[in-house]
Amino acid sequence: MQRINRTSRAAAASAVAASLLLSAACGSAASRASGSSERSDIPSAAAAAAMASGLPAAPGSAGPADASAPAAHAAPPAAPAAALASAPAGRCRTGTLKARVGTTDAGAGQRYAPLALTNTGSRTCWVYGFVGLIMIDGNGDALRTRTRRESVQPRRVTLRPGAGAHARLHWTVVPSGTESSCPRSARLMIIPPDEVAHLEIPFAAEVCGDGKIDVRPMEPGTKL
């Protein structure tokens, strides 16, 4: 198992993030803007004076303005809250996400676990595609991590504030090839889909197969 010193952790994370940005298929949301125009039906000052006196106004006349006539005001702008409510949801950014690895399902040397991302922000956002992963050992050094994307079609998952999505992780704890043992990780760096900044969480696991972790795209819910 190849081990990378801690000074290269940032470089490793940047490399994984660049790979995600180049290879991930991103959905795009088209927003439509609509405008409306209003026609003023407020009569002229001369017409208003004629209406007040009961006499017809002369066509084209512009008499003195009636000081008692109410002034015309433009319609007030839309409330900011309404504008925010109608704004389309954007991609979930790293700063508004919280990560955790859920309960691990163990059996016959195989391990399955959900990597959950929860929207901690105040606005609805969406995730689409695959995460990037880097394992870290107890000394703070990056371990060789081979993230293999499973052949599953990604789909956009919309997350309201407090809602979460998950990616299913799979790895093996049985040494293979020339492996006699498998290094144990202590933490996991996670780069959300199409993001550059990362999250870091506890992750105590022995990953064999030269650090290979199979990953599915993001799916609704936080459990397998």
Tab-separated table of C-alpha atoms in Angstrom:
chain	number	residue	atom	x	y	z
A	1	MET	CA	0.000	0.000	0.000
A	2	GLN	CA	1.536	3.286	-1.055
A	3	ARG	CA	1.640	5.996	1.615
A	4	ILE	CA	1.886	9.720	0.841
A	5	ASN	CA	3.342	12.150	3.392
A	6	ARG	CA	1.106	14.764	4.956
A	7	THR	CA	2.659	17.652	3.010
A	8	SER	CA	1.145	16.173	-0.145
A	9	ARG	CA	-2.401	15.913	1.228
A	10	ALA	CA	-3.411	19.283	-0.194
A	11	ALA	CA	-1.883	18.409	-3.567
A	12	ALA	CA	-3.684	15.064	-3.584
A	13	ALA	CA	-6.989	16.735	-2.778
A	14	SER	CA	-6.445	19.289	-5.553
A	15	ALA	CA	-5.686	16.524	-8.052
A	16	VAL	CA	-8.853	14.617	-7.130
A	17	ALA	CA	-10.923	17.805	-7.343
A	18	ALA	CA	-9.509	18.613	-10.786
A	19	SER	CA	-10.351	15.097	-11.965
A	20	LEU	CA	-13.919	15.479	-10.718
A	21	LEU	CA	-14.365	18.809	-12.506
A	22	LEU	CA	-13.026	17.429	-15.785
A	23	SER	CA	-14.927	14.135	-15.830
A	24	ALA	CA	-18.199	14.687	-13.955
A	25	ALA	CA	-21.302	15.262	-16.056
A	26	CYS	CA	-23.006	18.345	-14.686
A	27	GLY	CA	-26.687	19.100	-15.116
A	28	SER	CA	-27.679	22.659	-15.797
A	29	ALA	CA	-30.872	24.397	-14.706
A	30	ALA	CA	-32.313	26.913	-17.201
A	31	SER	CA	-33.952	29.879	-15.557
A	32	ARG	CA	-36.605	31.983	-17.221
A	33	ALA	CA	-37.275	35.617	-16.522
A	34	SER	CA	-40.589	37.214	-17.331
A	35	GLY	CA	-41.439	40.931	-17.309
A	36	SER	CA	-44.744	42.771	-17.284
A	37	SER	CA	-45.700	46.280	-18.334
A	38	GLU	CA	-48.595	48.249	-16.991
A	39	ARG	CA	-50.629	50.929	-18.784
A	40	SER	CA	-51.670	53.938	-16.755
A	41	ASP	CA	-55.388	54.737	-16.926
A	42	ILE	CA	-55.150	57.748	-14.569
A	43	PRO	CA	-56.846	60.751	-16.269
A	44	SER	CA	-55.020	64.025	-16.853
A	45	ALA	CA	-55.348	66.894	-14.372
A	46	ALA	CA	-57.787	68.701	-16.714
A	47	ALA	CA	-59.933	65.602	-17.054
A	48	ALA	CA	-59.872	65.102	-13.289
A	49	ALA	CA	-61.011	68.705	-12.728
A	50	ALA	CA	-63.784	68.335	-15.298
A	51	MET	CA	-64.957	65.119	-13.664
A	52	ALA	CA	-65.048	66.867	-10.277
A	53	SER	CA	-67.165	69.745	-11.665
A	54	GLY	CA	-69.475	67.494	-13.668
A	55	LEU	CA	-68.417	69.141	-16.972
A	56	PRO	CA	-66.879	67.304	-19.913
A	57	ALA	CA	-63.234	67.958	-20.466
A	58	ALA	CA	-62.180	69.609	-23.695
A	59	PRO	CA	-60.224	67.273	-25.910
A	60	GLY	CA	-56.518	67.943	-25.671
A	61	SER	CA	-56.909	70.573	-22.945
A	62	ALA	CA	-54.511	70.647	-20.097
A	63	GLY	CA	-56.066	72.676	-17.321
A	64	PRO	CA	-54.431	73.562	-14.010
A	65	ALA	CA	-53.565	70.660	-11.802
A	66	ASP	CA	-55.975	69.923	-8.977
A	67	ALA	CA	-53.964	70.135	-5.756
A	68	SER	CA	-56.500	67.881	-4.037
A	69	ALA	CA	-56.133	65.087	-6.599
A	70	PRO	CA	-54.101	62.133	-5.265
A	71	ALA	CA	-50.668	61.679	-6.758
A	72	ALA	CA	-49.975	58.555	-8.826
A	73	HIS	CA	-47.350	56.197	-7.377
A	74	ALA	CA	-45.451	53.374	-9.045
A	75	ALA	CA	-46.267	49.837	-7.925
A	76	PRO	CA	-43.965	48.678	-5.103
A	77	PRO	CA	-41.219	46.175	-6.074
A	78	ALA	CA	-41.663	42.494	-5.346
A	79	ALA	CA	-40.745	41.422	-1.846
A	80	PRO	CA	-37.241	39.940	-1.547
A	81	ALA	CA	-38.621	36.831	0.159
A	82	ALA	CA	-40.860	36.093	-2.820
A	83	ALA	CA	-37.958	36.565	-5.207
A	84	LEU	CA	-35.799	34.172	-3.205
A	85	ALA	CA	-38.573	31.589	-3.076
A	86	SER	CA	-38.931	31.636	-6.868
A	87	ALA	CA	-35.177	31.550	-7.556
A	88	PRO	CA	-33.946	28.221	-8.992
A	89	ALA	CA	-31.896	25.972	-6.720
A	90	GLY	CA	-28.141	25.934	-7.279
A	91	ARG	CA	-25.495	23.275	-6.788
A	92	CYS	CA	-24.697	22.338	-3.184
A	93	ARG	CA	-21.364	23.876	-2.186
A	94	THR	CA	-18.898	22.264	0.195
A	95	GLY	CA	-19.423	24.956	2.834
A	96	THR	CA	-23.122	24.096	3.189
A	97	LEU	CA	-22.654	20.308	3.397
A	98	LYS	CA	-21.966	17.989	6.320
A	99	ALA	CA	-20.550	14.496	5.699
A	100	ARG	CA	-20.618	11.238	7.633
A	101	VAL	CA	-20.214	7.527	6.936
A	102	GLY	CA	-23.246	5.561	8.074
A	103	THR	CA	-23.540	2.053	9.479
A	104	THR	CA	-21.251	-0.443	7.751
A	105	ASP	CA	-22.761	-3.678	6.447
A	106	ALA	CA	-20.157	-6.448	6.830
A	107	GLY	CA	-20.118	-9.947	5.370
A	108	ALA	CA	-17.754	-12.434	3.661
A	109	GLY	CA	-14.863	-9.996	3.588
A	110	GLN	CA	-16.951	-7.281	1.903
A	111	ARG	CA	-17.920	-3.930	3.373
A	112	TYR	CA	-20.754	-1.591	2.301
A	113	ALA	CA	-21.544	1.789	3.846
A	114	PRO	CA	-23.422	4.978	2.896
A	115	LEU	CA	-21.433	8.194	2.615
A	116	ALA	CA	-24.102	10.765	3.495
A	117	LEU	CA	-24.029	14.461	2.591
A	118	THR	CA	-26.549	16.694	4.401
A	119	ASN	CA	-27.581	20.210	3.375
A	120	THR	CA	-26.899	22.438	6.393
A	121	GLY	CA	-27.651	25.667	4.529
A	122	SER	CA	-30.827	27.758	4.524
A	123	ARG	CA	-31.596	27.262	0.819
A	124	THR	CA	-32.472	24.271	-1.322
A	125	CYS	CA	-29.607	22.969	-3.461
A	126	TRP	CA	-28.764	19.862	-5.490
A	127	VAL	CA	-25.978	17.292	-5.895
A	128	TYR	CA	-25.180	15.300	-9.028
A	129	GLY	CA	-22.554	12.687	-9.757
A	130	PHE	CA	-19.640	11.172	-7.834
A	131	VAL	CA	-17.573	12.205	-4.821
A	132	GLY	CA	-13.782	12.152	-4.614
A	133	LEU	CA	-12.067	10.316	-1.734
A	134	ILE	CA	-8.655	10.277	-0.039
A	135	MET	CA	-7.940	8.080	2.996
A	136	ILE	CA	-5.636	9.341	5.776
A	137	ASP	CA	-3.835	7.207	8.352
A	138	GLY	CA	-3.387	7.819	12.077
A	139	ASN	CA	-0.191	9.814	11.470
A	140	GLY	CA	-1.976	12.263	9.190
A	141	ASP	CA	-0.413	10.858	6.003
A	142	ALA	CA	-2.489	10.273	2.879
A	143	LEU	CA	-2.918	6.618	1.904
A	144	ARG	CA	-3.191	5.364	-1.652
A	145	THR	CA	-6.885	5.554	-2.538
A	146	ARG	CA	-8.273	4.201	-5.796
A	147	THR	CA	-11.854	5.428	-6.213
A	148	ARG	CA	-13.631	3.308	-8.829
A	149	ARG	CA	-16.924	4.659	-10.164
A	150	GLU	CA	-19.578	2.021	-10.628
A	151	SER	CA	-21.499	1.895	-13.904
A	152	VAL	CA	-24.639	3.564	-12.546
A	153	GLN	CA	-26.281	6.501	-14.311
A	154	PRO	CA	-26.082	9.624	-12.105
A	155	ARG	CA	-29.184	11.685	-11.410
A	156	ARG	CA	-29.733	15.041	-9.801
A	157	VAL	CA	-30.790	14.888	-6.153
A	158	THR	CA	-32.467	17.986	-4.725
A	159	LEU	CA	-31.816	18.676	-1.050
A	160	ARG	CA	-34.027	20.952	1.004
A	161	PRO	CA	-32.415	22.441	4.135
A	162	GLY	CA	-31.724	19.554	6.512
A	163	ALA	CA	-32.183	16.838	3.864
A	164	GLY	CA	-29.439	14.440	2.775
A	165	ALA	CA	-28.250	12.179	-0.037
A	166	HIS	CA	-25.777	9.303	-0.027
A	167	ALA	CA	-23.213	7.518	-2.159
A	168	ARG	CA	-22.791	3.783	-1.543
A	169	LEU	CA	-19.202	2.810	-0.775
A	170	HIS	CA	-17.855	-0.737	-1.167
A	171	TRP	CA	-14.437	-2.142	-0.274
A	172	THR	CA	-12.866	-5.458	0.692
A	173	VAL	CA	-10.906	-6.423	3.812
A	174	VAL	CA	-9.343	-9.541	2.288
A	175	PRO	CA	-5.711	-9.106	1.157
A	176	SER	CA	-5.151	-9.897	-2.498
A	177	GLY	CA	-2.193	-10.217	-4.843
A	178	THR	CA	1.041	-9.436	-3.011
A	179	GLU	CA	-0.749	-7.930	-0.003
A	180	SER	CA	-0.063	-9.568	3.339
A	181	SER	CA	-2.003	-6.980	5.328
A	182	CYS	CA	-4.022	-3.848	4.633
A	183	PRO	CA	-3.186	-0.460	6.207
A	184	ARG	CA	-5.848	1.037	8.437
A	185	SER	CA	-7.221	4.499	7.750
A	186	ALA	CA	-8.238	6.963	10.454
A	187	ARG	CA	-9.890	9.732	8.487
A	188	LEU	CA	-11.428	10.354	5.068
A	189	MET	CA	-11.201	13.448	2.884
A	190	ILE	CA	-14.328	13.936	0.769
A	191	ILE	CA	-14.704	16.228	-2.221
A	192	PRO	CA	-18.424	16.710	-3.075
A	193	PRO	CA	-19.452	16.406	-6.752
A	194	ASP	CA	-18.058	19.231	-8.951
A	195	GLU	CA	-16.458	20.957	-5.947
A	196	VAL	CA	-12.831	21.791	-5.123
A	197	ALA	CA	-12.952	22.321	-1.342
A	198	HIS	CA	-13.117	19.160	0.769
A	199	LEU	CA	-14.619	17.836	3.994
A	200	GLU	CA	-12.742	15.583	6.448
A	201	ILE	CA	-14.378	13.058	8.766
A	202	PRO	CA	-13.366	10.045	10.905
A	203	PHE	CA	-13.091	6.798	8.917
A	204	ALA	CA	-11.570	3.787	10.700
A	205	ALA	CA	-11.331	1.040	8.092
A	206	GLU	CA	-8.961	-1.489	6.569
A	207	VAL	CA	-9.204	-1.201	2.789
A	208	CYS	CA	-7.504	-3.919	0.768
A	209	GLY	CA	-7.088	-4.202	-2.985
A	210	ASP	CA	-4.410	-1.493	-3.060
A	211	GLY	CA	-6.809	1.077	-1.600
A	212	LYS	CA	-9.713	0.431	-3.981
A	213	ILE	CA	-13.139	1.827	-2.989
A	214	ASP	CA	-16.110	1.344	-5.312
A	215	VAL	CA	-18.402	4.386	-5.345
A	216	ARG	CA	-21.907	4.890	-6.678
A	217	PRO	CA	-23.297	8.331	-7.667
A	218	MET	CA	-25.338	10.346	-5.190
A	219	GLU	CA	-28.794	8.955	-4.420
A	220	PRO	CA	-31.727	10.243	-2.306
A	221	GLY	CA	-31.734	9.506	1.422
A	222	THR	CA	-28.909	8.870	3.862
A	223	LYS	CA	-29.204	5.076	4.179
A	224	LEU	CA	-28.476	2.145	1.860
